Amino acid sequence: MELPFRKELEKYKDLDEDEILGKLSEEELKQLESVLDDLDPENALLPAGFRQKDQTVKKPSGPFDREKLLAYLEKQALEHKDIEDVVPYTGEKKGKVFIPKQKPVQSYAEEKVTLDPELEEALTSATDTELCDLAAILGMHNLISNAQFCDIVGNSNGVGSEGFTNVVKGEKIVPVFDEPPNPTNVAESLQRIKENDPRLTDVNLNNIKNIPIPTLKEFAKALETNTHVKHFSLAATRSNDPVAVAFADMLRVNKTLKSLNIESNFITGAGMLTLIDALKENETLMEIKVDNQRQQFGTPVEMEIAKMLEENTKILKFGYHFTQQGPRTRAAAAITKNNDLVRKRRVEGDHQ
């Protein structure tokens, strides 16, 4: 059911506001402006300086001079007579003067210690050396001098005739310098992987920030046909999801790679899911590290990781810090089971 006031507004639907405003005169525009100010005096969409109308009629007498303005205000303040106090100030103090209460001083009476006649006789007949030995045994070092303590204890504990010679000093601060840049030649390594160089078994591209994304994809493409590289690491190389997709395609084909490290990159949950699907088909990779990405993967991705580890019995190490208890427990149990299977095969091989 259409409301009645909407029917009345239908006739204003096709009006052109700009055309109407263009036909108004200057006086009509000022009148319209005053009407709009009355309707919405505090328009939050306008700056504070435009919400108040300019009510100044006097023309400017000259440029702004801060020093003259301050001098004029000071002159006006001096010429203006202060308001007289209703009650003149005399400086008289009224009320009682605060006197803090004195706390009673506790006095302790000295207790007289009575010793056994035999002990008192032994202390009376003891020499100074024997008394010093007794004070050192009881730990009352303030009763003897440093020289006497040195004679009793000896120099083996770092005590000299003038006092303690072994002064405890803090450890020196060992400066920790930045790691040297990665010396790996990216272009040369890529060419050797493409040529399937048998001497190249470990490739380390960690912390090389300026590797283009297409170059990283070429590494993944070259590893598809390489049969000698067993360890590949590209941690902190700013790799993203397209790189993860390329390495996922490589893992579906490669049968040689044993370890892959893609930590500290920009791979999201979508890229990680692609790697997980590829790892379900891979039977040679034994270690993979994917921790410390720019954003967390989330619970669904962690559940898929745990499911993949339960299905893939070849992965023995998985570097990732789970945020949820459920996937963490399942992944830990799967990794333990995979290592037990390897240990069992090794033991059976030794017996054979």
Tab-separated table of C-alpha atoms in Angstrom:
chain	number	residue	atom	x	y	z
A	1	MET	CA	0.000	0.000	0.000
A	2	GLU	CA	1.461	3.323	-1.055
A	3	LEU	CA	1.396	6.153	1.454
A	4	PRO	CA	-0.591	9.295	0.497
A	5	PHE	CA	2.299	11.742	0.904
A	6	ARG	CA	4.365	9.749	-1.578
A	7	LYS	CA	1.759	10.385	-4.257
A	8	GLU	CA	2.203	14.118	-3.704
A	9	LEU	CA	5.976	13.816	-4.066
A	10	GLU	CA	5.784	12.019	-7.399
A	11	LYS	CA	5.312	15.310	-9.257
A	12	TYR	CA	8.714	16.565	-7.978
A	13	LYS	CA	10.575	13.448	-9.105
A	14	ASP	CA	11.663	14.748	-12.532
A	15	LEU	CA	12.559	18.308	-11.477
A	16	ASP	CA	16.054	19.625	-12.338
A	17	GLU	CA	17.450	21.347	-9.205
A	18	ASP	CA	20.358	22.932	-11.050
A	19	GLU	CA	18.027	24.566	-13.559
A	20	ILE	CA	15.863	25.990	-10.770
A	21	LEU	CA	18.878	27.364	-8.875
A	22	GLY	CA	20.201	28.946	-12.045
A	23	LYS	CA	17.016	30.998	-12.477
A	24	LEU	CA	17.114	32.444	-8.932
A	25	SER	CA	18.390	35.945	-8.314
A	26	GLU	CA	21.092	36.900	-5.799
A	27	GLU	CA	18.557	38.025	-3.193
A	28	GLU	CA	16.562	34.822	-3.598
A	29	LEU	CA	19.725	32.755	-3.158
A	30	LYS	CA	20.559	34.588	0.098
A	31	GLN	CA	17.008	34.053	1.294
A	32	LEU	CA	17.248	30.349	0.429
A	33	GLU	CA	20.554	30.116	2.287
A	34	SER	CA	19.048	31.636	5.443
A	35	VAL	CA	16.114	29.233	5.237
A	36	LEU	CA	18.461	26.251	4.913
A	37	ASP	CA	20.495	27.465	7.907
A	38	ASP	CA	17.335	27.605	9.980
A	39	LEU	CA	16.403	24.085	8.887
A	40	ASP	CA	19.850	22.568	9.623
A	41	PRO	CA	22.041	25.000	11.611
A	42	GLU	CA	24.591	22.301	12.527
A	43	ASN	CA	25.231	20.395	9.357
A	44	ALA	CA	27.827	17.753	10.230
A	45	LEU	CA	28.908	17.516	6.596
A	46	LEU	CA	30.147	21.120	6.566
A	47	PRO	CA	33.376	22.310	8.192
A	48	ALA	CA	33.000	24.328	11.371
A	49	GLY	CA	33.982	27.539	9.586
A	50	PHE	CA	31.094	27.264	7.130
A	51	ARG	CA	28.344	26.514	9.659
A	52	GLN	CA	28.380	30.108	11.037
A	53	LYS	CA	27.174	32.861	8.741
A	54	ASP	CA	29.431	35.852	8.209
A	55	GLN	CA	27.727	38.617	10.169
A	56	THR	CA	30.569	41.172	9.854
A	57	VAL	CA	29.462	44.412	8.258
A	58	LYS	CA	32.597	46.509	8.871
A	59	LYS	CA	35.133	46.460	6.085
A	60	PRO	CA	38.714	45.346	6.892
A	61	SER	CA	40.916	48.284	7.938
A	62	GLY	CA	44.203	46.643	6.979
A	63	PRO	CA	46.302	43.461	7.084
A	64	PHE	CA	46.456	41.387	10.260
A	65	ASP	CA	49.230	42.431	12.679
A	66	ARG	CA	49.637	40.154	15.673
A	67	GLU	CA	51.934	42.473	17.653
A	68	LYS	CA	49.538	45.419	17.339
A	69	LEU	CA	46.631	43.203	18.400
A	70	LEU	CA	48.476	42.024	21.528
A	71	ALA	CA	49.499	45.604	22.402
A	72	TYR	CA	45.900	46.768	21.995
A	73	LEU	CA	44.571	43.950	24.216
A	74	GLU	CA	47.172	44.724	26.895
A	75	LYS	CA	46.281	48.428	26.778
A	76	GLN	CA	42.566	47.647	27.083
A	77	ALA	CA	43.239	45.373	30.058
A	78	LEU	CA	45.237	48.076	31.875
A	79	GLU	CA	42.649	50.748	31.234
A	80	HIS	CA	39.763	48.564	32.358
A	81	LYS	CA	39.018	49.039	36.043
A	82	ASP	CA	38.973	45.881	38.166
A	83	ILE	CA	35.814	44.942	40.012
A	84	GLU	CA	36.112	45.725	43.709
A	85	ASP	CA	35.964	42.831	46.136
A	86	VAL	CA	32.825	42.553	48.221
A	87	VAL	CA	34.963	41.556	51.188
A	88	PRO	CA	38.424	43.190	51.134
A	89	TYR	CA	41.424	40.931	51.542
A	90	THR	CA	43.207	41.473	54.889
A	91	GLY	CA	45.482	38.428	55.038
A	92	GLU	CA	43.887	37.204	58.260
A	93	LYS	CA	44.018	33.444	58.829
A	94	LYS	CA	40.816	31.890	60.064
A	95	GLY	CA	40.304	28.523	61.671
A	96	LYS	CA	42.589	26.353	63.732
A	97	VAL	CA	46.185	25.750	62.798
A	98	PHE	CA	46.835	22.128	61.906
A	99	ILE	CA	49.232	20.455	64.318
A	100	PRO	CA	50.218	16.901	63.385
A	101	LYS	CA	49.914	14.302	66.100
A	102	GLN	CA	53.149	12.946	67.435
A	103	LYS	CA	53.413	9.202	67.354
A	104	PRO	CA	54.639	7.616	70.584
A	105	VAL	CA	58.229	6.465	70.392
A	106	GLN	CA	58.576	2.803	71.181
A	107	SER	CA	61.395	2.047	73.550
A	108	TYR	CA	62.848	-1.387	73.918
A	109	ALA	CA	64.396	-2.470	77.185
A	110	GLU	CA	67.594	-4.408	76.902
A	111	GLU	CA	67.199	-7.986	77.990
A	112	LYS	CA	69.864	-9.421	80.174
A	113	VAL	CA	71.199	-12.681	78.822
A	114	THR	CA	72.254	-15.212	81.401
A	115	LEU	CA	74.555	-17.999	80.258
A	116	ASP	CA	75.389	-21.274	81.823
A	117	PRO	CA	78.248	-21.054	84.323
A	118	GLU	CA	80.420	-23.375	82.220
A	119	LEU	CA	79.783	-21.389	78.963
A	120	GLU	CA	80.360	-18.063	80.715
A	121	GLU	CA	83.598	-19.348	82.213
A	122	ALA	CA	84.756	-20.585	78.745
A	123	LEU	CA	84.022	-17.215	77.098
A	124	THR	CA	85.743	-15.327	79.890
A	125	SER	CA	88.926	-17.391	79.644
A	126	ALA	CA	88.958	-17.430	75.764
A	127	THR	CA	91.655	-15.538	73.912
A	128	ASP	CA	91.071	-12.955	71.137
A	129	THR	CA	91.970	-15.477	68.439
A	130	GLU	CA	89.427	-17.973	69.748
A	131	LEU	CA	86.730	-15.270	69.931
A	132	CYS	CA	87.435	-14.274	66.287
A	133	ASP	CA	87.174	-17.906	65.206
A	134	LEU	CA	83.845	-18.210	66.997
A	135	ALA	CA	82.514	-14.983	65.405
A	136	ALA	CA	83.528	-16.218	61.932
A	137	ILE	CA	81.809	-19.565	62.497
A	138	LEU	CA	78.595	-17.843	63.632
A	139	GLY	CA	78.670	-15.484	60.611
A	140	MET	CA	79.055	-12.351	62.755
A	141	HIS	CA	81.590	-10.655	60.490
A	142	ASN	CA	80.831	-7.180	61.827
A	143	LEU	CA	82.493	-8.125	65.100
A	144	ILE	CA	85.878	-8.771	63.483
A	145	SER	CA	88.101	-6.790	61.138
A	146	ASN	CA	89.026	-7.697	57.552
A	147	ALA	CA	92.547	-8.682	58.598
A	148	GLN	CA	91.227	-11.051	61.253
A	149	PHE	CA	88.701	-12.527	58.812
A	150	CYS	CA	91.495	-13.021	56.241
A	151	ASP	CA	93.640	-14.857	58.794
A	152	ILE	CA	90.721	-17.173	59.621
A	153	VAL	CA	89.387	-17.884	56.131
A	154	GLY	CA	92.558	-17.539	54.073
A	155	ASN	CA	93.221	-16.145	50.603
A	156	SER	CA	91.614	-19.057	48.731
A	157	ASN	CA	88.155	-17.444	48.761
A	158	GLY	CA	89.246	-14.146	47.251
A	159	VAL	CA	89.714	-12.336	50.574
A	160	GLY	CA	92.814	-10.195	50.887
A	161	SER	CA	94.324	-8.397	53.834
A	162	GLU	CA	92.670	-5.163	52.721
A	163	GLY	CA	89.238	-6.657	51.975
A	164	PHE	CA	87.478	-8.571	49.207
A	165	THR	CA	89.613	-8.480	46.058
A	166	ASN	CA	87.250	-10.352	43.722
A	167	VAL	CA	84.798	-7.662	42.558
A	168	VAL	CA	81.694	-8.899	40.769
A	169	LYS	CA	81.480	-7.316	37.329
A	170	GLY	CA	78.785	-7.478	34.687
A	171	GLU	CA	79.363	-9.406	31.509
A	172	LYS	CA	80.510	-7.456	28.509
A	173	ILE	CA	77.872	-6.836	25.881
A	174	VAL	CA	78.614	-8.851	22.773
A	175	PRO	CA	77.465	-6.917	19.698
A	176	VAL	CA	75.220	-8.873	17.342
A	177	PHE	CA	75.842	-7.853	13.764
A	178	ASP	CA	73.416	-8.237	10.891
A	179	GLU	CA	73.645	-11.402	8.897
A	180	PRO	CA	75.671	-11.089	5.699
A	181	PRO	CA	73.646	-11.040	2.490
A	182	ASN	CA	72.855	-14.334	0.812
A	183	PRO	CA	75.705	-14.998	-1.658
A	184	THR	CA	73.580	-17.258	-3.885
A	185	ASN	CA	73.612	-16.270	-7.553
A	186	VAL	CA	69.934	-16.448	-8.539
A	187	ALA	CA	70.412	-16.517	-12.310
A	188	GLU	CA	73.185	-19.106	-12.130
A	189	SER	CA	71.193	-21.352	-9.787
A	190	LEU	CA	68.148	-21.185	-12.062
A	191	GLN	CA	70.237	-22.102	-15.093
A	192	ARG	CA	71.855	-25.046	-13.289
A	193	ILE	CA	68.444	-26.350	-12.219
A	194	LYS	CA	67.199	-26.127	-15.810
A	195	GLU	CA	70.309	-27.990	-16.992
A	196	ASN	CA	69.745	-30.651	-14.284
A	197	ASP	CA	73.253	-30.223	-12.861
A	198	PRO	CA	74.013	-33.331	-10.724
A	199	ARG	CA	76.323	-31.324	-8.425
A	200	LEU	CA	73.482	-28.990	-7.369
A	201	THR	CA	71.466	-30.695	-4.614
A	202	ASP	CA	70.762	-27.804	-2.241
A	203	VAL	CA	69.368	-24.389	-3.276
A	204	ASN	CA	69.126	-21.596	-0.701
A	205	LEU	CA	67.394	-18.351	-1.719
A	206	ASN	CA	66.572	-17.177	1.827
A	207	ASN	CA	66.349	-13.421	2.518
A	208	ILE	CA	66.830	-12.361	-1.113
A	209	LYS	CA	64.140	-9.681	-1.367
A	210	ASN	CA	64.556	-8.588	-4.973
A	211	ILE	CA	63.706	-11.838	-6.775
A	212	PRO	CA	60.832	-11.121	-9.197
A	213	ILE	CA	57.712	-13.279	-8.951
A	214	PRO	CA	58.128	-14.596	-12.546
A	215	THR	CA	61.644	-15.761	-11.635
A	216	LEU	CA	60.320	-17.691	-8.628
A	217	LYS	CA	57.755	-19.314	-10.902
A	218	GLU	CA	60.591	-20.306	-13.263
A	219	PHE	CA	62.326	-22.035	-10.342
A	220	ALA	CA	59.171	-24.064	-9.702
A	221	LYS	CA	58.832	-24.901	-13.399
A	222	ALA	CA	62.485	-25.975	-13.617
A	223	LEU	CA	62.139	-28.225	-10.555
A	224	GLU	CA	59.411	-30.217	-12.305
A	225	THR	CA	62.004	-31.915	-14.527
A	226	ASN	CA	64.998	-31.711	-12.163
A	227	THR	CA	66.121	-35.017	-10.637
A	228	HIS	CA	68.995	-33.907	-8.370
A	229	VAL	CA	67.843	-31.003	-6.140
A	230	LYS	CA	66.732	-32.415	-2.778
A	231	HIS	CA	66.558	-29.285	-0.600
A	232	PHE	CA	64.974	-26.016	-1.770
A	233	SER	CA	64.525	-22.972	0.498
A	234	LEU	CA	63.006	-19.588	-0.342
A	235	ALA	CA	62.190	-18.150	3.091
A	236	ALA	CA	61.657	-14.372	3.327
A	237	THR	CA	61.621	-13.825	-0.431
A	238	ARG	CA	58.204	-12.071	-0.526
A	239	SER	CA	56.614	-15.026	-2.278
A	240	ASN	CA	52.824	-14.853	-2.663
A	241	ASP	CA	49.936	-17.072	-3.729
A	242	PRO	CA	50.923	-17.328	-7.446
A	243	VAL	CA	54.316	-18.670	-6.333
A	244	ALA	CA	52.562	-21.143	-4.017
A	245	VAL	CA	50.397	-22.333	-6.931
A	246	ALA	CA	53.500	-22.819	-9.087
A	247	PHE	CA	55.239	-24.882	-6.396
A	248	ALA	CA	52.047	-26.894	-5.870
A	249	ASP	CA	52.120	-27.849	-9.572
A	250	MET	CA	55.790	-28.771	-9.134
A	251	LEU	CA	55.081	-31.032	-6.132
A	252	ARG	CA	52.555	-33.004	-8.188
A	253	VAL	CA	55.299	-33.923	-10.703
A	254	ASN	CA	58.640	-33.831	-8.841
A	255	LYS	CA	59.819	-37.148	-7.390
A	256	THR	CA	63.204	-36.042	-5.990
A	257	LEU	CA	62.676	-33.081	-3.640
A	258	LYS	CA	62.929	-34.022	0.060
A	259	SER	CA	62.712	-30.642	1.830
A	260	LEU	CA	60.880	-27.382	1.002
A	261	ASN	CA	61.052	-24.166	3.057
A	262	ILE	CA	58.639	-21.292	2.240
A	263	GLU	CA	58.511	-19.611	5.671
A	264	SER	CA	58.142	-15.848	6.286
A	265	ASN	CA	56.353	-14.973	3.040
A	266	PHE	CA	53.021	-13.502	1.893
A	267	ILE	CA	51.151	-16.763	1.237
A	268	THR	CA	47.492	-16.709	2.294
A	269	GLY	CA	45.074	-19.493	3.132
A	270	ALA	CA	44.070	-19.919	-0.535
A	271	GLY	CA	47.665	-20.522	-1.607
A	272	MET	CA	48.206	-22.912	1.294
A	273	LEU	CA	45.164	-24.963	0.308
A	274	THR	CA	46.692	-25.419	-3.149
A	275	LEU	CA	49.900	-26.726	-1.581
A	276	ILE	CA	47.910	-29.063	0.668
A	277	ASP	CA	46.087	-30.583	-2.314
A	278	ALA	CA	49.428	-31.139	-4.059
A	279	LEU	CA	50.992	-32.750	-0.967
A	280	LYS	CA	48.207	-35.339	-0.918
A	281	GLU	CA	49.602	-36.656	-4.232
A	282	ASN	CA	53.315	-36.273	-3.391
A	283	GLU	CA	55.114	-39.324	-1.982
A	284	THR	CA	58.729	-38.116	-1.760
A	285	LEU	CA	58.678	-34.852	0.247
A	286	MET	CA	59.677	-35.490	3.878
A	287	GLU	CA	59.942	-31.959	5.320
A	288	ILE	CA	58.051	-28.723	4.621
A	289	LYS	CA	58.079	-25.401	6.509
A	290	VAL	CA	55.248	-22.878	6.011
A	291	ASP	CA	55.197	-20.915	9.283
A	292	ASN	CA	55.325	-17.124	9.876
A	293	GLN	CA	53.261	-15.910	6.925
A	294	ARG	CA	51.944	-12.339	6.690
A	295	GLN	CA	48.450	-13.429	7.825
A	296	GLN	CA	47.143	-16.447	9.691
A	297	PHE	CA	45.665	-19.325	7.721
A	298	GLY	CA	42.592	-19.800	9.899
A	299	THR	CA	40.870	-22.842	11.359
A	300	PRO	CA	39.569	-24.374	8.059
A	301	VAL	CA	43.073	-24.378	6.556
A	302	GLU	CA	44.571	-25.866	9.729
A	303	MET	CA	41.961	-28.634	9.650
A	304	GLU	CA	42.932	-29.402	6.036
A	305	ILE	CA	46.613	-29.494	7.045
A	306	ALA	CA	45.857	-32.015	9.799
A	307	LYS	CA	43.786	-34.127	7.393
A	308	MET	CA	46.595	-34.081	4.809
A	309	LEU	CA	49.190	-35.171	7.385
A	310	GLU	CA	46.967	-38.077	8.387
A	311	GLU	CA	46.729	-39.217	4.756
A	312	ASN	CA	50.364	-38.572	3.715
A	313	THR	CA	52.616	-40.992	5.612
A	314	LYS	CA	55.848	-39.697	4.029
A	315	ILE	CA	56.023	-36.270	5.731
A	316	LEU	CA	58.159	-36.514	8.882
A	317	LYS	CA	58.546	-32.794	9.719
A	318	PHE	CA	55.967	-30.041	9.259
A	319	GLY	CA	57.051	-26.545	10.323
A	320	TYR	CA	53.946	-24.617	11.347
A	321	HIS	CA	52.621	-23.232	14.651
A	322	PHE	CA	48.952	-24.171	14.917
A	323	THR	CA	46.604	-21.681	16.561
A	324	GLN	CA	43.849	-24.202	17.352
A	325	GLN	CA	44.159	-27.112	19.764
A	326	GLY	CA	42.235	-29.628	17.647
A	327	PRO	CA	44.337	-29.441	14.458
A	328	ARG	CA	47.519	-29.198	16.541
A	329	THR	CA	46.763	-32.478	18.329
A	330	ARG	CA	45.818	-34.290	15.127
A	331	ALA	CA	48.924	-33.038	13.296
A	332	ALA	CA	51.240	-34.014	16.164
A	333	ALA	CA	49.728	-37.505	16.292
A	334	ALA	CA	50.085	-37.891	12.507
A	335	ILE	CA	53.747	-36.777	12.513
A	336	THR	CA	54.516	-39.153	15.397
A	337	LYS	CA	52.836	-42.012	13.530
A	338	ASN	CA	54.827	-41.277	10.355
A	339	ASN	CA	58.126	-41.276	12.267
A	340	ASP	CA	57.176	-44.538	13.990
A	341	LEU	CA	56.543	-46.130	10.597
A	342	VAL	CA	59.986	-45.054	9.371
A	343	ARG	CA	61.584	-46.375	12.554
A	344	LYS	CA	59.727	-49.655	12.175
A	345	ARG	CA	60.912	-50.091	8.565
A	346	ARG	CA	64.496	-49.336	9.617
A	347	VAL	CA	64.382	-51.907	12.413
A	348	GLU	CA	62.904	-54.546	10.111
A	349	GLY	CA	65.654	-53.806	7.567
A	350	ASP	CA	68.366	-54.229	10.221
A	351	HIS	CA	66.951	-57.608	11.237
A	352	GLN	CA	66.880	-58.790	7.629
